[in-house]
PDB file of C-alpha atoms and ligand atoms in Angstrom:
ATOM      1  CA  MET A  87     257.764  65.179  63.571  1.00  0.00           C
ATOM      2  CA  LYS A  88     259.094  64.474  67.040  1.00  0.00           C
ATOM      3  CA  THR A  89     258.413  60.981  68.381  1.00  0.00           C
ATOM      4  CA  LEU A  90     259.001  59.939  71.972  1.00  0.00           C
ATOM      5  CA  VAL A  91     259.052  56.279  72.972  1.00  0.00           C
ATOM      6  CA  VAL A  92     258.881  55.846  76.750  1.00  0.00           C
ATOM      7  CA  TYR A  93     259.260  52.413  78.308  1.00  0.00           C
ATOM      8  CA  ASP A  94     259.808  50.559  81.538  1.00  0.00           C
ATOM      9  CA  SER A  95     261.578  47.225  81.678  1.00  0.00           C
ATOM     10  CA  PHE A  96     262.791  44.882  84.414  1.00  0.00           C
ATOM     11  CA  PHE A  97     264.437  42.145  82.339  1.00  0.00           C
ATOM     12  CA  GLY A  98     265.044  43.931  79.017  1.00  0.00           C
ATOM     13  CA  ASN A  99     262.174  42.579  76.909  1.00  0.00           C
ATOM     14  CA  THR A 100     260.057  45.746  76.845  1.00  0.00           C
ATOM     15  CA  GLU A 101     263.185  47.804  76.203  1.00  0.00           C
ATOM     16  CA  LYS A 102     263.912  45.627  73.154  1.00  0.00           C
ATOM     17  CA  ILE A 103     260.429  46.255  71.761  1.00  0.00           C
ATOM     18  CA  ALA A 104     260.693  49.995  72.526  1.00  0.00           C
ATOM     19  CA  ARG A 105     263.991  50.155  70.627  1.00  0.00           C
ATOM     20  CA  ALA A 106     262.581  48.168  67.695  1.00  0.00           C
ATOM     21  CA  ILE A 107     259.613  50.576  67.486  1.00  0.00           C
ATOM     22  CA  GLY A 108     261.953  53.589  67.764  1.00  0.00           C
ATOM     23  CA  ASP A 109     264.236  52.199  65.038  1.00  0.00           C
ATOM     24  CA  ALA A 110     261.254  51.531  62.762  1.00  0.00           C
ATOM     25  CA  LEU A 111     260.129  55.136  63.224  1.00  0.00           C
ATOM     26  CA  GLY A 112     263.540  56.520  62.293  1.00  0.00           C
ATOM     27  CA  TYR A 113     265.647  56.662  65.462  1.00  0.00           C
ATOM     28  CA  PRO A 114     267.797  58.698  66.060  1.00  0.00           C
ATOM     29  CA  ASP A 115     266.417  61.418  63.752  1.00  0.00           C
ATOM     30  CA  ASP A 116     263.454  62.997  65.543  1.00  0.00           C
ATOM     31  CA  VAL A 117     262.938  59.895  67.711  1.00  0.00           C
ATOM     32  CA  GLU A 118     263.871  59.727  71.389  1.00  0.00           C
ATOM     33  CA  ILE A 119     263.701  56.485  73.355  1.00  0.00           C
ATOM     34  CA  LEU A 120     263.648  57.034  77.111  1.00  0.00           C
ATOM     35  CA  ARG A 121     263.239  54.875  80.189  1.00  0.00           C
ATOM     36  CA  VAL A 122     260.223  55.878  82.249  1.00  0.00           C
ATOM     37  CA  GLY A 123     262.360  57.077  85.166  1.00  0.00           C
ATOM     38  CA  ASP A 124     264.403  59.371  82.922  1.00  0.00           C
ATOM     39  CA  VAL A 125     261.520  61.462  81.622  1.00  0.00           C
ATOM     40  CA  LYS A 126     259.619  64.289  83.289  1.00  0.00           C
ATOM     41  CA  PRO A 127     255.858  64.508  82.728  1.00  0.00           C
ATOM     42  CA  GLU A 128     256.130  67.973  81.193  1.00  0.00           C
ATOM     43  CA  GLU A 129     258.507  66.614  78.496  1.00  0.00           C
ATOM     44  CA  LEU A 130     255.764  64.374  77.120  1.00  0.00           C
ATOM     45  CA  MET A 131     253.697  67.267  75.790  1.00  0.00           C
ATOM     46  CA  ASN A 132     256.515  68.310  73.424  1.00  0.00           C
ATOM     47  CA  ALA A 133     256.091  65.171  71.310  1.00  0.00           C
ATOM     48  CA  ASP A 134     253.938  64.925  68.178  1.00  0.00           C
ATOM     49  CA  LEU A 135     253.727  61.171  68.709  1.00  0.00           C
ATOM     50  CA  LEU A 136     254.087  59.627  72.158  1.00  0.00           C
ATOM     51  CA  ILE A 137     254.348  55.840  72.539  1.00  0.00           C
ATOM     52  CA  VAL A 138     254.388  54.346  76.034  1.00  0.00           C
ATOM     53  CA  GLY A 139     255.194  50.707  76.782  1.00  0.00           C
ATOM     54  CA  SER A 140     255.377  48.690  79.990  1.00  0.00           C
ATOM     55  CA  PRO A 141     255.730  45.100  81.110  1.00  0.00           C
ATOM     56  CA  THR A 142     252.407  43.760  82.385  1.00  0.00           C
ATOM     57  CA  ARG A 143     252.838  43.265  86.137  1.00  0.00           C
ATOM     58  CA  ALA A 144     249.848  41.898  88.047  1.00  0.00           C
ATOM     59  CA  PHE A 145     247.556  42.755  85.088  1.00  0.00           C
ATOM     60  CA  ARG A 146     248.634  46.406  85.170  1.00  0.00           C
ATOM     61  CA  PRO A 147     251.412  48.704  83.949  1.00  0.00           C
ATOM     62  CA  SER A 148     254.525  48.813  86.143  1.00  0.00           C
ATOM     63  CA  PRO A 149     254.349  51.129  89.190  1.00  0.00           C
ATOM     64  CA  ALA A 150     256.863  53.568  87.635  1.00  0.00           C
ATOM     65  CA  THR A 151     254.764  53.770  84.444  1.00  0.00           C
ATOM     66  CA  THR A 152     251.581  54.402  86.425  1.00  0.00           C
ATOM     67  CA  ARG A 153     253.338  57.063  88.512  1.00  0.00           C
ATOM     68  CA  LEU A 154     254.485  58.916  85.387  1.00  0.00           C
ATOM     69  CA  LEU A 155     251.068  58.719  83.709  1.00  0.00           C
ATOM     70  CA  LYS A 156     249.294  59.949  86.839  1.00  0.00           C
ATOM     71  CA  SER A 157     251.663  62.894  87.152  1.00  0.00           C
ATOM     72  CA  ILE A 158     250.811  64.257  83.678  1.00  0.00           C
ATOM     73  CA  ALA A 159     248.774  67.437  84.046  1.00  0.00           C
ATOM     74  CA  ARG A 160     245.157  67.548  82.890  1.00  0.00           C
ATOM     75  CA  ARG A 161     244.880  68.204  79.102  1.00  0.00           C
ATOM     76  CA  ALA A 162     248.695  68.325  78.837  1.00  0.00           C
ATOM     77  CA  LEU A 163     248.524  65.877  75.918  1.00  0.00           C
ATOM     78  CA  ASP A 164     246.076  67.922  73.862  1.00  0.00           C
ATOM     79  CA  GLY A 165     247.343  67.709  70.267  1.00  0.00           C
ATOM     80  CA  VAL A 166     249.663  64.762  70.982  1.00  0.00           C
ATOM     81  CA  ASN A 167     249.107  61.512  69.069  1.00  0.00           C
ATOM     82  CA  ILE A 168     249.512  58.541  71.378  1.00  0.00           C
ATOM     83  CA  ALA A 169     249.886  54.765  71.274  1.00  0.00           C
ATOM     84  CA  ALA A 170     250.567  52.153  73.953  1.00  0.00           C
ATOM     85  CA  PHE A 171     252.028  48.673  74.132  1.00  0.00           C
ATOM     86  CA  ASP A 172     252.890  46.066  76.709  1.00  0.00           C
ATOM     87  CA  THR A 173     254.786  42.851  77.052  1.00  0.00           C
ATOM     88  CA  ARG A 174     253.024  39.873  78.596  1.00  0.00           C
ATOM     89  CA  VAL A 175     253.201  36.108  79.045  1.00  0.00           C
ATOM     90  CA  THR A 176     252.006  33.919  76.195  1.00  0.00           C
ATOM     91  CA  GLU A 177     248.452  32.634  75.930  1.00  0.00           C
ATOM     92  CA  GLU A 178     249.835  29.071  76.183  1.00  0.00           C
ATOM     93  CA  GLU A 179     251.419  29.956  79.519  1.00  0.00           C
ATOM     94  CA  ILE A 180     248.126  31.363  80.838  1.00  0.00           C
ATOM     95  CA  ALA A 181     246.191  28.329  79.537  1.00  0.00           C
ATOM     96  CA  LYS A 182     248.536  26.090  81.561  1.00  0.00           C
ATOM     97  CA  GLY A 183     247.895  28.108  84.748  1.00  0.00           C
ATOM     98  CA  PRO A 184     245.115  27.649  87.342  1.00  0.00           C
ATOM     99  CA  TRP A 185     241.516  28.631  86.482  1.00  0.00           C
ATOM    100  CA  ILE A 186     241.688  31.634  88.798  1.00  0.00           C
ATOM    101  CA  LEU A 187     244.585  33.067  86.787  1.00  0.00           C
ATOM    102  CA  ARG A 188     242.714  32.561  83.500  1.00  0.00           C
ATOM    103  CA  LYS A 189     239.671  34.266  84.997  1.00  0.00           C
ATOM    104  CA  MET A 190     241.708  37.197  86.332  1.00  0.00           C
ATOM    105  CA  VAL A 191     243.394  37.686  82.952  1.00  0.00           C
ATOM    106  CA  ARG A 192     239.936  37.759  81.324  1.00  0.00           C
ATOM    107  CA  ILE A 193     238.698  40.363  83.825  1.00  0.00           C
ATOM    108  CA  PHE A 194     241.748  42.562  84.325  1.00  0.00           C
ATOM    109  CA  GLY A 195     243.670  42.083  81.048  1.00  0.00           C
ATOM    110  CA  TYR A 196     247.073  43.583  80.364  1.00  0.00           C
ATOM    111  CA  ALA A 197     248.966  46.864  80.674  1.00  0.00           C
ATOM    112  CA  ALA A 198     248.563  48.416  77.203  1.00  0.00           C
ATOM    113  CA  LYS A 199     244.876  49.346  77.453  1.00  0.00           C
ATOM    114  CA  PRO A 200     245.096  51.147  80.825  1.00  0.00           C
ATOM    115  CA  ILE A 201     248.156  53.018  79.522  1.00  0.00           C
ATOM    116  CA  ALA A 202     246.256  54.130  76.419  1.00  0.00           C
ATOM    117  CA  ASP A 203     243.195  55.055  78.506  1.00  0.00           C
ATOM    118  CA  MET A 204     245.291  57.190  80.834  1.00  0.00           C
ATOM    119  CA  LEU A 205     247.044  58.971  77.936  1.00  0.00           C
ATOM    120  CA  VAL A 206     243.662  59.688  76.303  1.00  0.00           C
ATOM    121  CA  LYS A 207     242.354  60.953  79.650  1.00  0.00           C
ATOM    122  CA  LYS A 208     245.210  63.457  79.661  1.00  0.00           C
ATOM    123  CA  GLY A 209     244.162  64.736  76.222  1.00  0.00           C
ATOM    124  CA  GLY A 210     246.093  62.436  73.844  1.00  0.00           C
ATOM    125  CA  THR A 211     244.641  61.213  70.544  1.00  0.00           C
ATOM    126  CA  LEU A 212     244.809  57.447  70.150  1.00  0.00           C
ATOM    127  CA  VAL A 213     246.268  56.610  66.716  1.00  0.00           C
ATOM    128  CA  ALA A 214     246.713  52.827  67.038  1.00  0.00           C
ATOM    129  CA  ALA A 215     245.020  50.120  69.090  1.00  0.00           C
ATOM    130  CA  PRO A 216     246.845  49.098  72.296  1.00  0.00           C
ATOM    131  CA  GLU A 217     249.187  46.228  71.397  1.00  0.00           C
ATOM    132  CA  GLY A 218     250.723  43.334  73.329  1.00  0.00           C
ATOM    133  CA  PHE A 219     253.970  41.487  72.666  1.00  0.00           C
ATOM    134  CA  PHE A 220     254.497  37.979  74.012  1.00  0.00           C
ATOM    135  CA  VAL A 221     257.485  37.101  76.166  1.00  0.00           C
ATOM    136  CA  GLU A 222     258.332  33.445  76.749  1.00  0.00           C
ATOM    137  CA  GLY A 223     259.470  32.913  80.331  1.00  0.00           C
ATOM    138  CA  ASN A 224     259.833  35.717  82.838  1.00  0.00           C
ATOM    139  CA  GLU A 225     263.389  36.550  81.913  1.00  0.00           C
ATOM    140  CA  GLY A 226     263.501  35.188  78.356  1.00  0.00           C
ATOM    141  CA  HIS A 227     263.442  37.028  75.097  1.00  0.00           C
TER     142      HIS A 227
HETATM  143  C1  FMN B  23     255.922  40.089  89.400  1.00  0.00           C
HETATM  144  C2  FMN B  23     255.483  39.785  88.000  1.00  0.00           C
HETATM  145  C3  FMN B  23     254.139  39.943  87.652  1.00  0.00           C
HETATM  146  C4  FMN B  23     253.710  39.654  86.341  1.00  0.00           C
HETATM  147  N1  FMN B  23     252.385  39.786  86.036  1.00  0.00           N
HETATM  148  C5  FMN B  23     251.976  39.477  84.787  1.00  0.00           C
HETATM  149  C6  FMN B  23     250.601  39.605  84.423  1.00  0.00           C
HETATM  150  O1  FMN B  23     249.747  39.957  85.216  1.00  0.00           O
HETATM  151  N2  FMN B  23     250.234  39.312  83.144  1.00  0.00           N
HETATM  152  C7  FMN B  23     251.166  38.917  82.199  1.00  0.00           C
HETATM  153  O2  FMN B  23     250.766  38.656  81.054  1.00  0.00           O
HETATM  154  N3  FMN B  23     252.472  38.810  82.513  1.00  0.00           N
HETATM  155  C8  FMN B  23     252.899  39.076  83.767  1.00  0.00           C
HETATM  156  N4  FMN B  23     254.224  38.966  84.083  1.00  0.00           N
HETATM  157  C9  FMN B  23     255.186  38.655  83.035  1.00  0.00           C
HETATM  158  C10 FMN B  23     255.798  39.961  82.569  1.00  0.00           C
HETATM  159  O3  FMN B  23     254.865  40.658  81.780  1.00  0.00           O
HETATM  160  C11 FMN B  23     257.101  39.718  81.810  1.00  0.00           C
HETATM  161  O4  FMN B  23     258.034  39.355  82.776  1.00  0.00           O
HETATM  162  C12 FMN B  23     257.498  40.995  81.125  1.00  0.00           C
HETATM  163  O5  FMN B  23     256.855  41.091  79.898  1.00  0.00           O
HETATM  164  C13 FMN B  23     258.967  41.088  80.937  1.00  0.00           C
HETATM  165  O6  FMN B  23     259.246  42.385  80.464  1.00  0.00           O
HETATM  166  P1  FMN B  23     260.613  43.088  80.867  1.00  0.00           P
HETATM  167  O7  FMN B  23     261.718  42.149  80.433  1.00  0.00           O
HETATM  168  O8  FMN B  23     260.662  44.347  80.058  1.00  0.00           O
HETATM  169  O9  FMN B  23     260.624  43.336  82.328  1.00  0.00           O
HETATM  170  C14 FMN B  23     254.657  39.223  85.369  1.00  0.00           C
HETATM  171  C15 FMN B  23     256.008  39.086  85.730  1.00  0.00           C
HETATM  172  C16 FMN B  23     256.421  39.356  87.008  1.00  0.00           C
HETATM  173  C17 FMN B  23     257.886  39.171  87.359  1.00  0.00           C
END
């Protein structure tokens, strides 16, 4: 089974999670871990399992992640199992923030769900619920 883990990362946290997931799934045998800018949309359809992860930036996936997902052809992920994850600030951090931030988080959420939705829209079969991983501090681990 060929697994592809695709990630974006500004400070290294999402890359760490992507590598941990890849290792757990048996990297390097049959598992490729690629940064979002290093993968072409047509390569995604060759995977049996495709996992995409992004930092949450302004309640959404990173621009490079969104660009890649949008460029996948219609139904290109038919027969591909998919899962999505994000990294995000902690709930404590959000609770400390202004009410408007708490409200926006409630309304707009995080990156993993829109990633999963987009992959399903392109034909992928969701095999695990979208998952978030907490990062303490913008550049911390
Ligand atoms: C410009 C910017 C916007 C961010 N927006 C959000 C957000 O909307 N929700 C959230 O939970 N975290 C947000 N964060 C925190 C990032 O999710 C956190 O920096 C990220 O998980 C780090 O991952 P990376 O090291 O892979 O870049 C933001 C961070 C930055 C710098």
